[in-house]
């Protein structure tokens, strides 16, 4: 199976995230995959304020699929932009909401998140 580059991954994101499709397409035309991913993160934060847990989890699971099929660059950007943003999502969510979201996080994201937390602890000492 062919790995997804940032352009193809962005097209899949534009198809999946109907609410922000025009913003994603605009950023992809500018070759700004990281910006398109930031738009998705902002959308997830908006859904969090609306307490739309199911939709948040569906979108995160979709990003897990993109991560699994992505090439090195797509994985790198997802690790360094999306997974790090989960801390911010956790801060603005209620305990119950975050528990549900964390339980449905794809395994690769959980592993990356754990590795980032360990790295941050080692740096802070």
PDB file of C-alpha atoms in Angstrom:
ATOM      1  CA  UNK A   1       0.000   0.000   0.000  1.00  0.00           C
ATOM      2  CA  UNK A   2       1.241   3.464  -0.905  1.00  0.00           C
ATOM      3  CA  UNK A   3       2.111   5.809   1.981  1.00  0.00           C
ATOM      4  CA  UNK A   4       0.227   9.082   2.221  1.00  0.00           C
ATOM      5  CA  UNK A   5       2.265  12.204   1.591  1.00  0.00           C
ATOM      6  CA  UNK A   6       1.191  15.523   3.096  1.00  0.00           C
ATOM      7  CA  UNK A   7      -0.867  16.474   0.044  1.00  0.00           C
ATOM      8  CA  UNK A   8      -2.864  13.241  -0.075  1.00  0.00           C
ATOM      9  CA  UNK A   9      -3.273  13.194   3.708  1.00  0.00           C
ATOM     10  CA  UNK A  10      -4.544  16.772   3.498  1.00  0.00           C
ATOM     11  CA  UNK A  11      -7.068  15.814   0.824  1.00  0.00           C
ATOM     12  CA  UNK A  12      -8.393  13.019   3.042  1.00  0.00           C
ATOM     13  CA  UNK A  13      -8.632  15.511   5.897  1.00  0.00           C
ATOM     14  CA  UNK A  14     -10.567  17.956   3.697  1.00  0.00           C
ATOM     15  CA  UNK A  15     -13.029  15.204   2.808  1.00  0.00           C
ATOM     16  CA  UNK A  16     -13.453  14.099   6.421  1.00  0.00           C
ATOM     17  CA  UNK A  17     -13.703  17.499   8.121  1.00  0.00           C
ATOM     18  CA  UNK A  18     -16.635  18.980   6.214  1.00  0.00           C
ATOM     19  CA  UNK A  19     -17.077  21.911   8.592  1.00  0.00           C
ATOM     20  CA  UNK A  20     -13.594  23.291   7.872  1.00  0.00           C
ATOM     21  CA  UNK A  21     -13.092  21.930   4.359  1.00  0.00           C
ATOM     22  CA  UNK A  22     -12.586  25.329   2.711  1.00  0.00           C
ATOM     23  CA  UNK A  23      -9.955  26.340   5.277  1.00  0.00           C
ATOM     24  CA  UNK A  24      -8.066  23.058   4.841  1.00  0.00           C
ATOM     25  CA  UNK A  25      -8.203  23.333   1.036  1.00  0.00           C
ATOM     26  CA  UNK A  26      -6.926  26.920   1.167  1.00  0.00           C
ATOM     27  CA  UNK A  27      -3.968  25.892   3.334  1.00  0.00           C
ATOM     28  CA  UNK A  28      -3.195  22.873   1.156  1.00  0.00           C
ATOM     29  CA  UNK A  29      -3.082  25.091  -1.942  1.00  0.00           C
ATOM     30  CA  UNK A  30      -0.391  27.062  -0.091  1.00  0.00           C
ATOM     31  CA  UNK A  31       1.433  23.743   0.628  1.00  0.00           C
ATOM     32  CA  UNK A  32       0.833  24.245   4.354  1.00  0.00           C
ATOM     33  CA  UNK A  33       0.034  20.809   5.768  1.00  0.00           C
ATOM     34  CA  UNK A  34       0.975  21.904   9.295  1.00  0.00           C
ATOM     35  CA  UNK A  35      -1.477  24.809   8.996  1.00  0.00           C
ATOM     36  CA  UNK A  36      -4.222  22.443   7.840  1.00  0.00           C
ATOM     37  CA  UNK A  37      -3.527  20.220  10.835  1.00  0.00           C
ATOM     38  CA  UNK A  38      -3.649  23.277  13.108  1.00  0.00           C
ATOM     39  CA  UNK A  39      -7.083  24.071  11.653  1.00  0.00           C
ATOM     40  CA  UNK A  40      -8.179  20.555  12.632  1.00  0.00           C
ATOM     41  CA  UNK A  41      -6.803  21.065  16.151  1.00  0.00           C
ATOM     42  CA  UNK A  42      -8.679  24.352  16.469  1.00  0.00           C
ATOM     43  CA  UNK A  43     -11.833  22.602  15.266  1.00  0.00           C
ATOM     44  CA  UNK A  44     -11.394  19.893  17.917  1.00  0.00           C
ATOM     45  CA  UNK A  45     -11.012  22.583  20.586  1.00  0.00           C
ATOM     46  CA  UNK A  46     -14.244  24.166  19.349  1.00  0.00           C
ATOM     47  CA  UNK A  47     -16.019  20.799  19.523  1.00  0.00           C
ATOM     48  CA  UNK A  48     -14.691  20.400  23.051  1.00  0.00           C
ATOM     49  CA  UNK A  49     -16.347  23.632  24.146  1.00  0.00           C
ATOM     50  CA  UNK A  50     -19.591  22.267  22.671  1.00  0.00           C
ATOM     51  CA  UNK A  51     -19.066  18.981  24.595  1.00  0.00           C
ATOM     52  CA  UNK A  52     -19.369  16.959  21.384  1.00  0.00           C
ATOM     53  CA  UNK A  53     -17.314  13.993  22.624  1.00  0.00           C
ATOM     54  CA  UNK A  54     -18.360  11.474  19.975  1.00  0.00           C
ATOM     55  CA  UNK A  55     -17.382  13.738  17.109  1.00  0.00           C
ATOM     56  CA  UNK A  56     -14.047  14.570  18.778  1.00  0.00           C
ATOM     57  CA  UNK A  57     -13.275  10.871  19.162  1.00  0.00           C
ATOM     58  CA  UNK A  58     -14.264  10.131  15.550  1.00  0.00           C
ATOM     59  CA  UNK A  59     -11.970  12.881  14.305  1.00  0.00           C
ATOM     60  CA  UNK A  60      -9.072  11.718  16.469  1.00  0.00           C
ATOM     61  CA  UNK A  61      -9.535   8.111  15.314  1.00  0.00           C
ATOM     62  CA  UNK A  62      -9.448   9.378  11.722  1.00  0.00           C
ATOM     63  CA  UNK A  63      -6.159  11.163  12.434  1.00  0.00           C
ATOM     64  CA  UNK A  64      -4.891   7.847  13.835  1.00  0.00           C
ATOM     65  CA  UNK A  65      -5.674   6.252  10.480  1.00  0.00           C
ATOM     66  CA  UNK A  66      -3.846   9.064   8.674  1.00  0.00           C
ATOM     67  CA  UNK A  67      -0.890   8.531  11.022  1.00  0.00           C
ATOM     68  CA  UNK A  68      -0.811   4.798  10.303  1.00  0.00           C
ATOM     69  CA  UNK A  69      -0.880   5.319   6.541  1.00  0.00           C
ATOM     70  CA  UNK A  70       1.296   8.447   6.453  1.00  0.00           C
ATOM     71  CA  UNK A  71       4.848   8.784   5.274  1.00  0.00           C
ATOM     72  CA  UNK A  72       7.666   9.946   7.546  1.00  0.00           C
ATOM     73  CA  UNK A  73       6.825  13.658   7.193  1.00  0.00           C
ATOM     74  CA  UNK A  74       3.098  13.179   7.912  1.00  0.00           C
ATOM     75  CA  UNK A  75       3.920  11.127  11.001  1.00  0.00           C
ATOM     76  CA  UNK A  76       6.479  13.699  12.149  1.00  0.00           C
ATOM     77  CA  UNK A  77       3.994  16.579  11.881  1.00  0.00           C
ATOM     78  CA  UNK A  78       1.232  14.610  13.615  1.00  0.00           C
ATOM     79  CA  UNK A  79       3.590  13.667  16.449  1.00  0.00           C
ATOM     80  CA  UNK A  80       4.909  17.170  16.953  1.00  0.00           C
ATOM     81  CA  UNK A  81       1.773  19.190  16.358  1.00  0.00           C
ATOM     82  CA  UNK A  82      -1.282  17.069  17.047  1.00  0.00           C
ATOM     83  CA  UNK A  83      -0.117  14.816  19.883  1.00  0.00           C
ATOM     84  CA  UNK A  84       1.382  17.800  21.720  1.00  0.00           C
ATOM     85  CA  UNK A  85      -1.927  19.644  21.341  1.00  0.00           C
ATOM     86  CA  UNK A  86      -3.676  16.896  23.306  1.00  0.00           C
ATOM     87  CA  UNK A  87      -2.330  18.501  26.496  1.00  0.00           C
ATOM     88  CA  UNK A  88      -4.219  21.671  25.654  1.00  0.00           C
ATOM     89  CA  UNK A  89      -7.342  19.706  24.835  1.00  0.00           C
ATOM     90  CA  UNK A  90      -7.013  17.978  28.182  1.00  0.00           C
ATOM     91  CA  UNK A  91      -6.776  21.303  30.018  1.00  0.00           C
ATOM     92  CA  UNK A  92      -9.986  22.681  28.508  1.00  0.00           C
ATOM     93  CA  UNK A  93     -11.949  19.439  28.917  1.00  0.00           C
ATOM     94  CA  UNK A  94     -13.727  18.203  31.994  1.00  0.00           C
ATOM     95  CA  UNK A  95     -12.307  15.167  33.755  1.00  0.00           C
ATOM     96  CA  UNK A  96     -15.106  12.959  32.427  1.00  0.00           C
ATOM     97  CA  UNK A  97     -14.729  14.259  28.864  1.00  0.00           C
ATOM     98  CA  UNK A  98     -10.968  13.738  28.874  1.00  0.00           C
ATOM     99  CA  UNK A  99     -11.340  10.226  30.305  1.00  0.00           C
ATOM    100  CA  UNK A 100     -13.650   9.280  27.429  1.00  0.00           C
ATOM    101  CA  UNK A 101     -11.370  10.880  24.834  1.00  0.00           C
ATOM    102  CA  UNK A 102      -8.230   9.275  26.258  1.00  0.00           C
ATOM    103  CA  UNK A 103      -9.879   5.846  26.308  1.00  0.00           C
ATOM    104  CA  UNK A 104     -10.566   6.152  22.571  1.00  0.00           C
ATOM    105  CA  UNK A 105      -7.158   7.518  21.535  1.00  0.00           C
ATOM    106  CA  UNK A 106      -5.409   5.334  18.956  1.00  0.00           C
ATOM    107  CA  UNK A 107      -2.563   3.267  20.443  1.00  0.00           C
ATOM    108  CA  UNK A 108       0.217   5.031  18.483  1.00  0.00           C
ATOM    109  CA  UNK A 109      -0.932   8.390  19.872  1.00  0.00           C
ATOM    110  CA  UNK A 110      -0.974   7.016  23.417  1.00  0.00           C
ATOM    111  CA  UNK A 111       2.570   5.684  23.002  1.00  0.00           C
ATOM    112  CA  UNK A 112       3.841   8.961  21.526  1.00  0.00           C
ATOM    113  CA  UNK A 113       2.128  10.943  24.282  1.00  0.00           C
ATOM    114  CA  UNK A 114       3.694   8.751  26.966  1.00  0.00           C
ATOM    115  CA  UNK A 115       7.135   9.145  25.367  1.00  0.00           C
ATOM    116  CA  UNK A 116       6.723  12.925  25.196  1.00  0.00           C
ATOM    117  CA  UNK A 117       5.681  13.060  28.857  1.00  0.00           C
ATOM    118  CA  UNK A 118       8.723  11.022  29.903  1.00  0.00           C
ATOM    119  CA  UNK A 119      10.973  13.254  27.798  1.00  0.00           C
ATOM    120  CA  UNK A 120       9.499  16.387  29.402  1.00  0.00           C
ATOM    121  CA  UNK A 121      10.054  14.939  32.885  1.00  0.00           C
ATOM    122  CA  UNK A 122      13.693  14.180  32.114  1.00  0.00           C
ATOM    123  CA  UNK A 123      14.274  17.670  30.753  1.00  0.00           C
ATOM    124  CA  UNK A 124      12.675  19.364  33.755  1.00  0.00           C
ATOM    125  CA  UNK A 125      15.001  17.598  36.242  1.00  0.00           C
TER     126      UNK A 125
END
